[in-house]
């Protein structure tokens, strides 16, 4: 069975458009679903984390391994999934801080990407991502949407290039039509 990891970053549980549409995506795709809710705080990169990350695995102290344990768990669940379903509201023209913090924990040299003579190469190939994006006024794909291009670049960086964006954007203007269009796009997703 296809393994799907749902990663949600809306600060709200009730009334969240990204959570609701992500649930519709999960229903459409079917599969064995795991959930990661980023509203329970994701640690930020700090000095200890950086030092541990850049210490070769076989030279890490027990303390350094413990420092990386949460990041390791986040990476493991991404590695284990065939499809990522990402629920990402636009907050202040970008992704929610929790989502950025998640990616900072997942982008690991030698684990999810590597450096080569011709530049960095993502190591998580063969996966697909469906990104559900909602906004109040920022049109997805516009010059002031820094979320969508950043998400695509971040996923590309770790080797995920098969990315479908479901946009429920600029909901402040015509929510009903935008939601109907997003739901229609979801029904077109192949399992
Ligand atoms: C802290 C915060 C910042 C926001 N910043 C933006 C923004 O920059 N542009 C925009 O179009 N909408 C912005 N919004 C509106 C949300 O993108 C919109 O309400 C969206 O539906 C939220 O996702 P959710 O329904 O899954 O919670 C912001 C909302 C919040 C709570």
PDB file of N, CA and C and ligand atoms in Angstrom, residues 10-12 15-19 88-94 134-139 168 170-171, ligand 1:
ATOM      1  N   UNK A  10      -0.751  24.632   9.545  1.00  0.00           N
ATOM      2  CA  UNK A  10      -1.650  25.722   9.948  1.00  0.00           C
ATOM      3  C   UNK A  10      -1.678  25.819  11.462  1.00  0.00           C
ATOM      4  N   UNK A  11      -1.632  27.047  11.957  1.00  0.00           N
ATOM      5  CA  UNK A  11      -1.700  27.258  13.401  1.00  0.00           C
ATOM      6  C   UNK A  11      -3.051  26.924  13.971  1.00  0.00           C
ATOM      7  N   UNK A  12      -4.058  26.829  13.109  1.00  0.00           N
ATOM      8  CA  UNK A  12      -5.387  26.508  13.646  1.00  0.00           C
ATOM      9  C   UNK A  12      -5.811  25.098  13.255  1.00  0.00           C
ATOM     10  N   UNK A  15     -11.421  25.144  11.354  1.00  0.00           N
ATOM     11  CA  UNK A  15     -11.587  26.153  10.302  1.00  0.00           C
ATOM     12  C   UNK A  15     -10.400  26.269   9.365  1.00  0.00           C
ATOM     13  N   UNK A  16      -9.410  25.416   9.529  1.00  0.00           N
ATOM     14  CA  UNK A  16      -8.233  25.504   8.653  1.00  0.00           C
ATOM     15  C   UNK A  16      -8.556  24.965   7.257  1.00  0.00           C
ATOM     16  N   UNK A  17      -8.332  25.812   6.271  1.00  0.00           N
ATOM     17  CA  UNK A  17      -8.582  25.423   4.884  1.00  0.00           C
ATOM     18  C   UNK A  17      -7.555  24.379   4.433  1.00  0.00           C
ATOM     19  N   UNK A  18      -6.292  24.592   4.801  1.00  0.00           N
ATOM     20  CA  UNK A  18      -5.254  23.643   4.353  1.00  0.00           C
ATOM     21  C   UNK A  18      -5.451  22.259   4.974  1.00  0.00           C
ATOM     22  N   UNK A  19      -5.898  22.245   6.221  1.00  0.00           N
ATOM     23  CA  UNK A  19      -6.131  20.933   6.857  1.00  0.00           C
ATOM     24  C   UNK A  19      -7.316  20.223   6.203  1.00  0.00           C
ATOM     25  N   UNK A  88       0.057  23.922   3.803  1.00  0.00           N
ATOM     26  CA  UNK A  88       0.887  25.095   4.088  1.00  0.00           C
ATOM     27  C   UNK A  88       0.118  26.391   3.824  1.00  0.00           C
ATOM     28  N   UNK A  89      -0.311  27.079   4.885  1.00  0.00           N
ATOM     29  CA  UNK A  89      -0.895  28.406   4.673  1.00  0.00           C
ATOM     30  C   UNK A  89       0.193  29.417   4.340  1.00  0.00           C
ATOM     31  N   UNK A  90      -0.148  30.443   3.609  1.00  0.00           N
ATOM     32  CA  UNK A  90       0.800  31.555   3.449  1.00  0.00           C
ATOM     33  C   UNK A  90       0.677  32.441   4.675  1.00  0.00           C
ATOM     34  N   UNK A  91       1.781  32.605   5.385  1.00  0.00           N
ATOM     35  CA  UNK A  91       1.865  33.524   6.525  1.00  0.00           C
ATOM     36  C   UNK A  91       2.888  34.602   6.166  1.00  0.00           C
ATOM     37  N   UNK A  92       2.455  35.829   6.126  1.00  0.00           N
ATOM     38  CA  UNK A  92       3.383  36.941   5.860  1.00  0.00           C
ATOM     39  C   UNK A  92       4.270  36.671   4.638  1.00  0.00           C
ATOM     40  N   UNK A  93       3.593  36.284   3.578  1.00  0.00           N
ATOM     41  CA  UNK A  93       4.180  36.116   2.235  1.00  0.00           C
ATOM     42  C   UNK A  93       5.099  34.910   2.098  1.00  0.00           C
ATOM     43  N   UNK A  94       5.223  34.133   3.144  1.00  0.00           N
ATOM     44  CA  UNK A  94       6.072  32.947   3.069  1.00  0.00           C
ATOM     45  C   UNK A  94       5.387  31.768   3.739  1.00  0.00           C
ATOM     46  N   UNK A 134      -2.970  27.743   1.063  1.00  0.00           N
ATOM     47  CA  UNK A 134      -4.104  28.675   1.197  1.00  0.00           C
ATOM     48  C   UNK A 134      -3.564  30.055   1.512  1.00  0.00           C
ATOM     49  N   UNK A 135      -4.289  31.060   1.045  1.00  0.00           N
ATOM     50  CA  UNK A 135      -3.924  32.437   1.390  1.00  0.00           C
ATOM     51  C   UNK A 135      -5.182  33.287   1.446  1.00  0.00           C
ATOM     52  N   UNK A 136      -5.053  34.400   2.152  1.00  0.00           N
ATOM     53  CA  UNK A 136      -6.186  35.319   2.244  1.00  0.00           C
ATOM     54  C   UNK A 136      -6.234  36.272   1.071  1.00  0.00           C
ATOM     55  N   UNK A 137      -5.057  36.751   0.654  1.00  0.00           N
ATOM     56  CA  UNK A 137      -5.045  37.752  -0.414  1.00  0.00           C
ATOM     57  C   UNK A 137      -3.939  37.552  -1.431  1.00  0.00           C
ATOM     58  N   UNK A 138      -2.885  36.862  -1.034  1.00  0.00           N
ATOM     59  CA  UNK A 138      -1.727  36.682  -1.919  1.00  0.00           C
ATOM     60  C   UNK A 138      -2.029  35.645  -2.995  1.00  0.00           C
ATOM     61  N   UNK A 139      -2.028  36.030  -4.268  1.00  0.00           N
ATOM     62  CA  UNK A 139      -2.266  35.018  -5.298  1.00  0.00           C
ATOM     63  C   UNK A 139      -1.052  34.079  -5.420  1.00  0.00           C
ATOM     64  N   UNK A 168      -5.666  27.175  -2.857  1.00  0.00           N
ATOM     65  CA  UNK A 168      -6.914  27.826  -2.412  1.00  0.00           C
ATOM     66  C   UNK A 168      -6.460  29.216  -1.958  1.00  0.00           C
ATOM     67  N   UNK A 170      -6.020  33.601  -2.204  1.00  0.00           N
ATOM     68  CA  UNK A 170      -6.789  34.846  -2.237  1.00  0.00           C
ATOM     69  C   UNK A 170      -8.241  34.593  -1.817  1.00  0.00           C
ATOM     70  N   UNK A 171      -8.398  33.844  -0.735  1.00  0.00           N
ATOM     71  CA  UNK A 171      -9.741  33.444  -0.271  1.00  0.00           C
ATOM     72  C   UNK A 171     -10.572  34.635   0.183  1.00  0.00           C
TER      73      UNK A 171
HETATM   74  C1  LIG B   1      -0.206  34.974  10.922  1.00  0.00           C
HETATM   75  C2  LIG B   1      -0.921  35.014   9.603  1.00  0.00           C
HETATM   76  C3  LIG B   1      -0.295  35.608   8.525  1.00  0.00           C
HETATM   77  C4  LIG B   1      -0.939  35.654   7.297  1.00  0.00           C
HETATM   78  N1  LIG B   1      -0.290  36.205   6.229  1.00  0.00           N
HETATM   79  C5  LIG B   1      -0.884  36.184   5.012  1.00  0.00           C
HETATM   80  C6  LIG B   1      -0.205  36.708   3.845  1.00  0.00           C
HETATM   81  O1  LIG B   1       0.914  37.169   3.892  1.00  0.00           O
HETATM   82  N2  LIG B   1      -0.862  36.678   2.659  1.00  0.00           N
HETATM   83  C7  LIG B   1      -2.113  36.162   2.547  1.00  0.00           C
HETATM   84  O2  LIG B   1      -2.651  36.157   1.461  1.00  0.00           O
HETATM   85  N3  LIG B   1      -2.770  35.631   3.610  1.00  0.00           N
HETATM   86  C8  LIG B   1      -2.174  35.629   4.823  1.00  0.00           C
HETATM   87  N4  LIG B   1      -2.823  35.079   5.906  1.00  0.00           N
HETATM   88  C9  LIG B   1      -4.115  34.437   5.695  1.00  0.00           C
HETATM   89  C10 LIG B   1      -3.984  32.916   5.579  1.00  0.00           C
HETATM   90  O3  LIG B   1      -3.082  32.543   4.568  1.00  0.00           O
HETATM   91  C11 LIG B   1      -5.344  32.302   5.292  1.00  0.00           C
HETATM   92  O4  LIG B   1      -6.233  32.636   6.347  1.00  0.00           O
HETATM   93  C12 LIG B   1      -5.271  30.788   5.167  1.00  0.00           C
HETATM   94  O5  LIG B   1      -6.546  30.285   4.903  1.00  0.00           O
HETATM   95  C13 LIG B   1      -4.710  30.174   6.423  1.00  0.00           C
HETATM   96  O6  LIG B   1      -4.616  28.763   6.292  1.00  0.00           O
HETATM   97  P1  LIG B   1      -5.562  27.803   7.145  1.00  0.00           P
HETATM   98  O7  LIG B   1      -6.965  28.140   6.680  1.00  0.00           O
HETATM   99  O8  LIG B   1      -5.179  26.430   6.773  1.00  0.00           O
HETATM  100  O9  LIG B   1      -5.357  28.124   8.582  1.00  0.00           O
HETATM  101  C14 LIG B   1      -2.217  35.067   7.143  1.00  0.00           C
HETATM  102  C15 LIG B   1      -2.827  34.461   8.255  1.00  0.00           C
HETATM  103  C16 LIG B   1      -2.203  34.433   9.462  1.00  0.00           C
HETATM  104  C17 LIG B   1      -2.869  33.761  10.631  1.00  0.00           C
END
